[in-house]
Tab-separated table of C-alpha atoms in Angstrom:
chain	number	residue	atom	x	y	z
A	1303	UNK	CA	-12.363	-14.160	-28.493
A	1304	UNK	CA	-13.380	-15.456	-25.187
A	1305	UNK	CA	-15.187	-18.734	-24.668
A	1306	UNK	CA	-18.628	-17.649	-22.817
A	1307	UNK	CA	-20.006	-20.560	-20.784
A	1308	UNK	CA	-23.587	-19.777	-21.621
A	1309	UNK	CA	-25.086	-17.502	-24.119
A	1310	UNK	CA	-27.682	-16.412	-21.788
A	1311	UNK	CA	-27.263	-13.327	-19.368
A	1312	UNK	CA	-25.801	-15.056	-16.079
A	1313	UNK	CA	-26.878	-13.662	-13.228
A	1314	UNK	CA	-24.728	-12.567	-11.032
A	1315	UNK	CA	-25.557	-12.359	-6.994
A	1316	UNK	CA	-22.252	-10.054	-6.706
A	1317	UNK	CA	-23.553	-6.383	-6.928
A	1318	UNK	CA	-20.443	-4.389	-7.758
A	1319	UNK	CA	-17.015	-4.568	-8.458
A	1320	UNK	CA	-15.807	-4.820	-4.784
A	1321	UNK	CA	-18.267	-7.849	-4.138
A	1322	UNK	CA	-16.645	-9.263	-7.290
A	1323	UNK	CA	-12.440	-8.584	-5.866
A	1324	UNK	CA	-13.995	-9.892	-2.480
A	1325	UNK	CA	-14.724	-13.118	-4.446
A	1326	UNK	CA	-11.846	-13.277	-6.725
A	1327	UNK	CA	-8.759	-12.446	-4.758
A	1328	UNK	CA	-8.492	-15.788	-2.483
A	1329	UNK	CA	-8.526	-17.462	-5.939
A	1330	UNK	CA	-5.742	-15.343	-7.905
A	1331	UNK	CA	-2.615	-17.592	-6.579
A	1332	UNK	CA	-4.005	-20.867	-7.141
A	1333	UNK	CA	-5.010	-19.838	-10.645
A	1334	UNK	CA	-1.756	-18.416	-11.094
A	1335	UNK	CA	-0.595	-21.364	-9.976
A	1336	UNK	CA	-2.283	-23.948	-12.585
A	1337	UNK	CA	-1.683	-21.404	-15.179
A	1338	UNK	CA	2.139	-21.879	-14.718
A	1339	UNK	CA	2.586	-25.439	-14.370
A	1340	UNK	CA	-0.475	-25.807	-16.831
A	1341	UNK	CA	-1.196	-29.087	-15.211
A	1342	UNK	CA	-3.313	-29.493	-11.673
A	1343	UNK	CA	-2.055	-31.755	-10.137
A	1344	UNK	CA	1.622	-30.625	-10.412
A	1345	UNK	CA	0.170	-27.203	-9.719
A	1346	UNK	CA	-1.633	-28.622	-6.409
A	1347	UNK	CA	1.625	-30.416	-4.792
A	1348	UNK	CA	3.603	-26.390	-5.717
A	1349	UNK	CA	0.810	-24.784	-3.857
A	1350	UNK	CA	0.158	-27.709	-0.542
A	1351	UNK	CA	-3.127	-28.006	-1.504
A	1352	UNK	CA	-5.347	-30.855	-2.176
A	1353	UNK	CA	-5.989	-31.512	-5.937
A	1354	UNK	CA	-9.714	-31.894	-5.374
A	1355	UNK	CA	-9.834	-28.158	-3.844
A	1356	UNK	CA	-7.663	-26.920	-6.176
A	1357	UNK	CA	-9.629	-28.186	-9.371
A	1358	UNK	CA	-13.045	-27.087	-7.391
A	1359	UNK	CA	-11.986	-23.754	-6.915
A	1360	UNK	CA	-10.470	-23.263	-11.074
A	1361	UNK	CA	-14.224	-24.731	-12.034
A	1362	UNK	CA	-16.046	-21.610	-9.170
A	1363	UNK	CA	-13.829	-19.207	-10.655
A	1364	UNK	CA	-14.693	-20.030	-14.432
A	1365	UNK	CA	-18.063	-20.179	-13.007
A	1366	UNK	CA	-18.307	-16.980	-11.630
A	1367	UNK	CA	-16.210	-14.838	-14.467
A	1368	UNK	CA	-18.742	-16.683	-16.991
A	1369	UNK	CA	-16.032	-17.731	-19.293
A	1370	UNK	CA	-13.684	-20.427	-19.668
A	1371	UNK	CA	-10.135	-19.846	-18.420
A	1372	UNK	CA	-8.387	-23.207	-19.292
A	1373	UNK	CA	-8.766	-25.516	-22.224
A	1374	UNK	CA	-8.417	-29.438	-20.938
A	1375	UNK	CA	-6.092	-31.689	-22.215
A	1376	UNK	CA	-6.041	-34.810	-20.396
A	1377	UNK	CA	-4.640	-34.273	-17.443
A	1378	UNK	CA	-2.953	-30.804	-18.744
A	1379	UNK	CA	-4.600	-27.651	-19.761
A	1380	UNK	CA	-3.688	-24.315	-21.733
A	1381	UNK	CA	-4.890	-20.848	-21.166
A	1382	UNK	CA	-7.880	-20.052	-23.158
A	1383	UNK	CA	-7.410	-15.936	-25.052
A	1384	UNK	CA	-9.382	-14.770	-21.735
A	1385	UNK	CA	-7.243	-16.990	-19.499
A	1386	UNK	CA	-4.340	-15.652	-20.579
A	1387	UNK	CA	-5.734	-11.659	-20.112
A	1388	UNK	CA	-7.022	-12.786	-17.051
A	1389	UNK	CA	-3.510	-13.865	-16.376
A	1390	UNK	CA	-1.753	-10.886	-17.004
A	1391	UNK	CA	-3.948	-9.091	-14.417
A	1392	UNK	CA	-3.612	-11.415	-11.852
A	1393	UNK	CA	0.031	-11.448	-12.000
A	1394	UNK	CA	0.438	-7.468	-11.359
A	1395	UNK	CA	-2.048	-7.842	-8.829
A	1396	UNK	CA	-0.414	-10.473	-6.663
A	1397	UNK	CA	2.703	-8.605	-7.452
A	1398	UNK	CA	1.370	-5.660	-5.732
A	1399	UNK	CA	0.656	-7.476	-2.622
A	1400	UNK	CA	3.912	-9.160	-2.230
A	1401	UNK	CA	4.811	-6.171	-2.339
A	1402	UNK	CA	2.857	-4.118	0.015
A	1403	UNK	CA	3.196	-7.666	2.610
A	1404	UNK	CA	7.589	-6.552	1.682
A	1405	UNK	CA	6.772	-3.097	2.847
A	1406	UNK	CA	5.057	-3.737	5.555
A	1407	UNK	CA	7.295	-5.982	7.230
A	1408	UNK	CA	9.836	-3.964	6.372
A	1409	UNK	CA	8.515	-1.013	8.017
A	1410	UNK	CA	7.565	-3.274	11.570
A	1411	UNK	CA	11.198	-4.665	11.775
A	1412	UNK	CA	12.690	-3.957	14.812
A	1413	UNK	CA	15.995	-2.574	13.870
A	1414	UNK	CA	14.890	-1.062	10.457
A	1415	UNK	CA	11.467	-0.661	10.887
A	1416	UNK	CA	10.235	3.269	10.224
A	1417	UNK	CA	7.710	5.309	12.283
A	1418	UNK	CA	5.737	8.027	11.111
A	1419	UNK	CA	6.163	10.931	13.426
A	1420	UNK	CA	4.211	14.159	13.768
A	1421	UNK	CA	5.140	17.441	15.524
A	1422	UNK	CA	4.408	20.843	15.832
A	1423	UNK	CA	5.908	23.532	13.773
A	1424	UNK	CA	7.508	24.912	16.626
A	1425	UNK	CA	8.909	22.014	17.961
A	1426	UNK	CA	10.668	21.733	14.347
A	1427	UNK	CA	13.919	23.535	14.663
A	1428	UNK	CA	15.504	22.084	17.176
A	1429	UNK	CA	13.396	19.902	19.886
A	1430	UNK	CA	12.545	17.062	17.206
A	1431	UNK	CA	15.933	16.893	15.758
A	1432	UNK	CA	17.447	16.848	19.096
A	1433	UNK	CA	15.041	13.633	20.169
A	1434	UNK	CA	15.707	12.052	16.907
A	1435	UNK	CA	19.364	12.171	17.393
A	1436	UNK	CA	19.196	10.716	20.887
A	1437	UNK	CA	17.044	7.920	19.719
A	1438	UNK	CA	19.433	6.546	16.887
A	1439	UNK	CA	21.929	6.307	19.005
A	1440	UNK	CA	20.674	2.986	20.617
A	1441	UNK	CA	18.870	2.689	17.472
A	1442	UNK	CA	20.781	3.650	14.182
A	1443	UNK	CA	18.566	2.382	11.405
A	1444	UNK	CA	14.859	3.147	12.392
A	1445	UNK	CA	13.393	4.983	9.745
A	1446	UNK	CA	11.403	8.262	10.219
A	1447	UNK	CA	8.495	9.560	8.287
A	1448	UNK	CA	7.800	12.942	9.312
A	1449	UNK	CA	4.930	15.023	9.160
A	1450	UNK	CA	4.752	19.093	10.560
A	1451	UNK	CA	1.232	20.469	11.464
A	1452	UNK	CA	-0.752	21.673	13.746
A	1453	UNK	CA	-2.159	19.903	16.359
A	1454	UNK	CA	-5.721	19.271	15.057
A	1455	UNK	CA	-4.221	18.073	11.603
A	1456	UNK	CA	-1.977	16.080	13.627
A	1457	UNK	CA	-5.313	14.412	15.605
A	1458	UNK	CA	-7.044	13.844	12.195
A	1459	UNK	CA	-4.009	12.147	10.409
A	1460	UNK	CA	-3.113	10.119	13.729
A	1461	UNK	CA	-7.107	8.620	13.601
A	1462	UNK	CA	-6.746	7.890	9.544
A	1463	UNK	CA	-3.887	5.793	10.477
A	1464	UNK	CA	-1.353	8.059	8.794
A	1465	UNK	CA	0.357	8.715	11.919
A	1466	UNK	CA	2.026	6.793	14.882
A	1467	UNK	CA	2.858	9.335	17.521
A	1468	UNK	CA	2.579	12.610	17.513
A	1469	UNK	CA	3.983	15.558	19.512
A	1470	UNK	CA	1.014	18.216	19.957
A	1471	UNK	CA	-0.236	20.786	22.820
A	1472	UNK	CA	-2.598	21.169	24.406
A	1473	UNK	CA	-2.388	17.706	25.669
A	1474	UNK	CA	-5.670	15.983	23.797
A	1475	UNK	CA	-8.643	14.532	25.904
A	1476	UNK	CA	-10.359	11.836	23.422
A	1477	UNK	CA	-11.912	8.774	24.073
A	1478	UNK	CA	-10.067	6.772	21.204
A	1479	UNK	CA	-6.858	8.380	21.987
A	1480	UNK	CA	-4.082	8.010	24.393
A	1481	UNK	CA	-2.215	10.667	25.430
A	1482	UNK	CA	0.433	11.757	28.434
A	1483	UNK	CA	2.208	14.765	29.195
A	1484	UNK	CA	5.435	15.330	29.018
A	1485	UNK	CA	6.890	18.775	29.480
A	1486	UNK	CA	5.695	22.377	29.615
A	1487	UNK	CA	7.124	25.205	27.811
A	1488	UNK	CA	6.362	28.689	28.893
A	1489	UNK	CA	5.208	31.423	26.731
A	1490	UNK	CA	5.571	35.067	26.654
A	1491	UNK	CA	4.450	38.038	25.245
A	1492	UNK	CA	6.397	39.426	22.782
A	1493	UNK	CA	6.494	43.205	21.475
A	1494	UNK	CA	7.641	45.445	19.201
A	1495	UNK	CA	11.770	46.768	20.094
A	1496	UNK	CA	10.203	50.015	20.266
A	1497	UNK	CA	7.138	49.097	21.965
A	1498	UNK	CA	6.104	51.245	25.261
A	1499	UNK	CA	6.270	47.975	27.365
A	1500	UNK	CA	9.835	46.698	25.698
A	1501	UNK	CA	11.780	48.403	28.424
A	1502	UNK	CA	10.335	45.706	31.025
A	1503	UNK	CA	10.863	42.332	31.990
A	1504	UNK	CA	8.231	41.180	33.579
A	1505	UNK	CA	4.383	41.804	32.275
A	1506	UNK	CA	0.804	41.115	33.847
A	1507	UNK	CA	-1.571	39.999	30.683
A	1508	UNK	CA	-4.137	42.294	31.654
A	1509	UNK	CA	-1.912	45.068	30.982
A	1510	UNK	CA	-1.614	44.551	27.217
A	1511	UNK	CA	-5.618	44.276	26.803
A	1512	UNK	CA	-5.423	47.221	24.755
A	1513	UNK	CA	-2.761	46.121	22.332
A	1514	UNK	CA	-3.249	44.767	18.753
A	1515	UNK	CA	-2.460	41.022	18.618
A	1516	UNK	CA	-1.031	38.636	16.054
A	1517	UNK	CA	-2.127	35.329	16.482
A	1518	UNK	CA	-1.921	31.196	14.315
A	1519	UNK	CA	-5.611	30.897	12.801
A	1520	UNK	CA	-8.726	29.270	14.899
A	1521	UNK	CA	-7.648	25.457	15.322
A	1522	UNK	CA	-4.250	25.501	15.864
A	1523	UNK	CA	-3.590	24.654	19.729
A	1524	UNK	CA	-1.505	28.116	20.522
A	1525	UNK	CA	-4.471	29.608	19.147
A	1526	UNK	CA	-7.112	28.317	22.012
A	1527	UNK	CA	-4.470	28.684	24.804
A	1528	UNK	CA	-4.031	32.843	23.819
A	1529	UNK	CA	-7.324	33.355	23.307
A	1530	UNK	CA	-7.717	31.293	27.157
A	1531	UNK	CA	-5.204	32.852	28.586
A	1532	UNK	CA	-6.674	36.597	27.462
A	1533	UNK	CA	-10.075	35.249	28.763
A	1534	UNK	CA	-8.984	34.830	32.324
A	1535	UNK	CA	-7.194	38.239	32.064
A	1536	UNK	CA	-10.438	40.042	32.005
A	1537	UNK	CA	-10.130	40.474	28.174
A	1538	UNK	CA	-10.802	39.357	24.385
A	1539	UNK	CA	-7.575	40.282	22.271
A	1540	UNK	CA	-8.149	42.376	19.165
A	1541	UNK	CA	-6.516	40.101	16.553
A	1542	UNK	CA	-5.247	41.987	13.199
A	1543	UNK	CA	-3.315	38.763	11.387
A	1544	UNK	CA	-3.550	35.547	11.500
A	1545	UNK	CA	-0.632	32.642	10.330
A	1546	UNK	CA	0.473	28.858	10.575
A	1547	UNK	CA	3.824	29.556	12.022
A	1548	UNK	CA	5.081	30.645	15.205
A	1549	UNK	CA	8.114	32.704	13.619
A	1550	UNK	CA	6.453	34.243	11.299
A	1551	UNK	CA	4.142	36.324	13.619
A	1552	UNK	CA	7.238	36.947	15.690
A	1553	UNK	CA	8.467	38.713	12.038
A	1554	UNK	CA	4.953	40.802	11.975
A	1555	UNK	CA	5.452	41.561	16.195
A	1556	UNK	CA	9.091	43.227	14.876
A	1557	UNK	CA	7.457	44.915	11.782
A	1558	UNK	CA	5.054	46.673	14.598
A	1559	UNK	CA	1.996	45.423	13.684
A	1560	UNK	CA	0.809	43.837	16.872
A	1561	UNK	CA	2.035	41.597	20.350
A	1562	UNK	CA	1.707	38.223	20.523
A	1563	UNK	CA	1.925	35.032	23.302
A	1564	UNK	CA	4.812	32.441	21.894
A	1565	UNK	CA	7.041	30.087	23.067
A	1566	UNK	CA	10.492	30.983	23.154
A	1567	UNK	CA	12.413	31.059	19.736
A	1568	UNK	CA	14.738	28.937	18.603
A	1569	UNK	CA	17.625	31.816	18.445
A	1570	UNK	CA	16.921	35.188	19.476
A	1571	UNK	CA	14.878	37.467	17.405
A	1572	UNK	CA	16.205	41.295	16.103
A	1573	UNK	CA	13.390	43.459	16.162
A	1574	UNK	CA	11.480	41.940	19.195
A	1575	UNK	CA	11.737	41.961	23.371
A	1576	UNK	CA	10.095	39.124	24.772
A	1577	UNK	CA	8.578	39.273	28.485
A	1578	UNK	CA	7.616	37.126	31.079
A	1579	UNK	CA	3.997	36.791	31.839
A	1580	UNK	CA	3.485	36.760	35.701
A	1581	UNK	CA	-0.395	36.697	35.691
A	1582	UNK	CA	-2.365	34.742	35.029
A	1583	UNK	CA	0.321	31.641	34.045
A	1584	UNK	CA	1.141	31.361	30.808
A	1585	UNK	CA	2.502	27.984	29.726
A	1586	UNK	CA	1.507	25.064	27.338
A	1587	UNK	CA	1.674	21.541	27.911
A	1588	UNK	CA	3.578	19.322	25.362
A	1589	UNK	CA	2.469	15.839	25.294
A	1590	UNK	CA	2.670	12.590	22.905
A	1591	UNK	CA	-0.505	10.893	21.293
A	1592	UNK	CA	-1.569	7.787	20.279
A	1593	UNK	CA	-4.339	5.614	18.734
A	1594	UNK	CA	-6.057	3.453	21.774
A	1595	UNK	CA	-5.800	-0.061	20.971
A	1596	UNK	CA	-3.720	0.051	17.873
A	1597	UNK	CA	-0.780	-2.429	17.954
A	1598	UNK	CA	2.088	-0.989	17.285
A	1599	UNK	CA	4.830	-2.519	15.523
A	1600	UNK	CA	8.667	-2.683	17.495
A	1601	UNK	CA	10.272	0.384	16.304
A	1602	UNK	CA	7.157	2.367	17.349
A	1603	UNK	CA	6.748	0.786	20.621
A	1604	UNK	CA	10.717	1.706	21.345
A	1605	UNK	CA	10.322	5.160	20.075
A	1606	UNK	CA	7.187	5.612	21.974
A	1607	UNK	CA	8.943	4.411	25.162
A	1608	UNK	CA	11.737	6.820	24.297
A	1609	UNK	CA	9.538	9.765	24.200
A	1610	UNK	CA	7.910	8.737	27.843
A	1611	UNK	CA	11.182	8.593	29.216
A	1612	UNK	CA	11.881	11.845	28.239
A	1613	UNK	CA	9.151	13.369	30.724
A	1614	UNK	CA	10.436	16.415	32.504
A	1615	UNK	CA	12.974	16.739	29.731
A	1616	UNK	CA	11.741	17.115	26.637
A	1617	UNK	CA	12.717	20.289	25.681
A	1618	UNK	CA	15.802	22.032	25.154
């Protein structure tokens, strides 16, 4: 049974159980450390602190919990029934953050460190693993977390901290982000094998007004530049599906069921001719983005400078 320091209600100027881990965790390795020496003043010279602040901060802590952690022997003590559940707590919880501190200093070391990398879906196949290759060369044990999305997604997970870098178009315009440009990728408008326009090469946009389009749902970045692009040539397409991947609509453009503006594939598609746009210019911009003012840690900072000198040749 615990030892309660009073047997009236104590009350407590800590609100809820945050205030109360605000107040405790400072206090966990010193107690930790008087519980395993069960003596103070050996436990004081273990820990480099003065005895006086060590024996202060055991008498707050008993204080504050409302019971009595240590029973006092002279100049030893022994873990009261609470003391020693209190122990087995605080033990797992300062084992935790040795090992998160591991973790993290394991993920900022320079040669070993890891970044955690988003991209778009279409940049998937081959662009990313190309970059990711020529990166390990000069630096062979970086670690990658990788994350595919679109470009909003991308924006969102990059501001929660879940993200380093990421590769997204259009190029983003944010005050708490940093962004540059690095390479353009043209697009064209792909049709049906059988399609009247498949037998040319080149195609004005305006000229397909009247077609049925396929098109990535509202928010992705493709999504906005079609839907721009049809705008300035005089016309709002007439979208029938809507998907989350580039190579999927270019299945549904080869089933027949509509044209659509993509970049080029990876490897060429049965099924599907893919034209030049002449008018009005149809290209995205592929850029990397950042958190403003976030440090970053050495393997990000080389991988970020190994994306910016990649401007002008990003893509394959």
């Amino acid at each position: 049974m615990a030892h309660q320091r009073s047997s009236q209600p104590r009350l407590s100027p800590f609100g809820d159980t945050e205030d109360m881990a605000l107040l405790l965790a400072p206090r966990l390795a010193y107690f930790a450390g008087v519980a395993r020496t069960e003596h103070v003043t050996r436990a004081a010279q273990e820990l480099n602190v003065p005895q006086s602040t060590l024996s202060r901060a055991m008498a707050r802590l008993e204080r504050d919990l409302g019971v009595d952690l240590f029973a006092r022997h002279g100049r030893t003590v022994s873990l009261t029934t609470a003391g020693r559940t209190f122990l087995a707590s605080a033990e797992r919880a300062l084992a935790e953050i040795e090992r998160a501190a591991e973790e993290v200093r394991a993920d900022a070391d320079p040669a070993t460190g890891k970044v955690a990398f988003g991209f778009l879906h279409t940049m998937g196949a081959e662009t990313v693993p190309g970059l990711l290759h020529a990166f390990r060369a000069d630096h062979p044990r970086v670690r990658f977390s990788l994350v595919q999305n679109y470009g909003e997604a991308m924006l969102e997970r990059l501001r929660a901290g879940e993200l380093d870098l990421c590769l997204t178009s259009p190029v983003p315009d944010a005050p708490d982000l940093v962004a540059r440009r690095l390479d353009e990728q043209k697009l064209r408008l792909v049709v049906p094998a059988d399609h009247r326009l498949a037998a040319r090469r080149r195609i004005r946009l305006a000229e397909a007004a009247e077609e049925t389009f396929v098109t990535l749902e509202p928010g992705y970045g493709l999504r906005r530049i079609t839907d721009d692009l049809c705008r300035q040539a005089g016309f709002r397409p007439r979208v029938a599906f809507e998907g989350e991947e580039a190579e999927t609509l270019r299945g549904l453009v080869a089933a027949g069921l509509g044209v659509a503006l993509l970049p080029p594939p990876t490897v060429p598609r049965p099924g599907v001719v893919e034209l030049t746009v002449t008018a009005p210019r149809a290209a995205r911009e592929i850029g990397v983005a950042w958190l403003a003012d976030r440090p970053d840690t050495p393997p990000v900072a080389a991988f970020k400078k190994f994306l910016l000198s990649r401007r002008g040749n990003l893509l394959p």
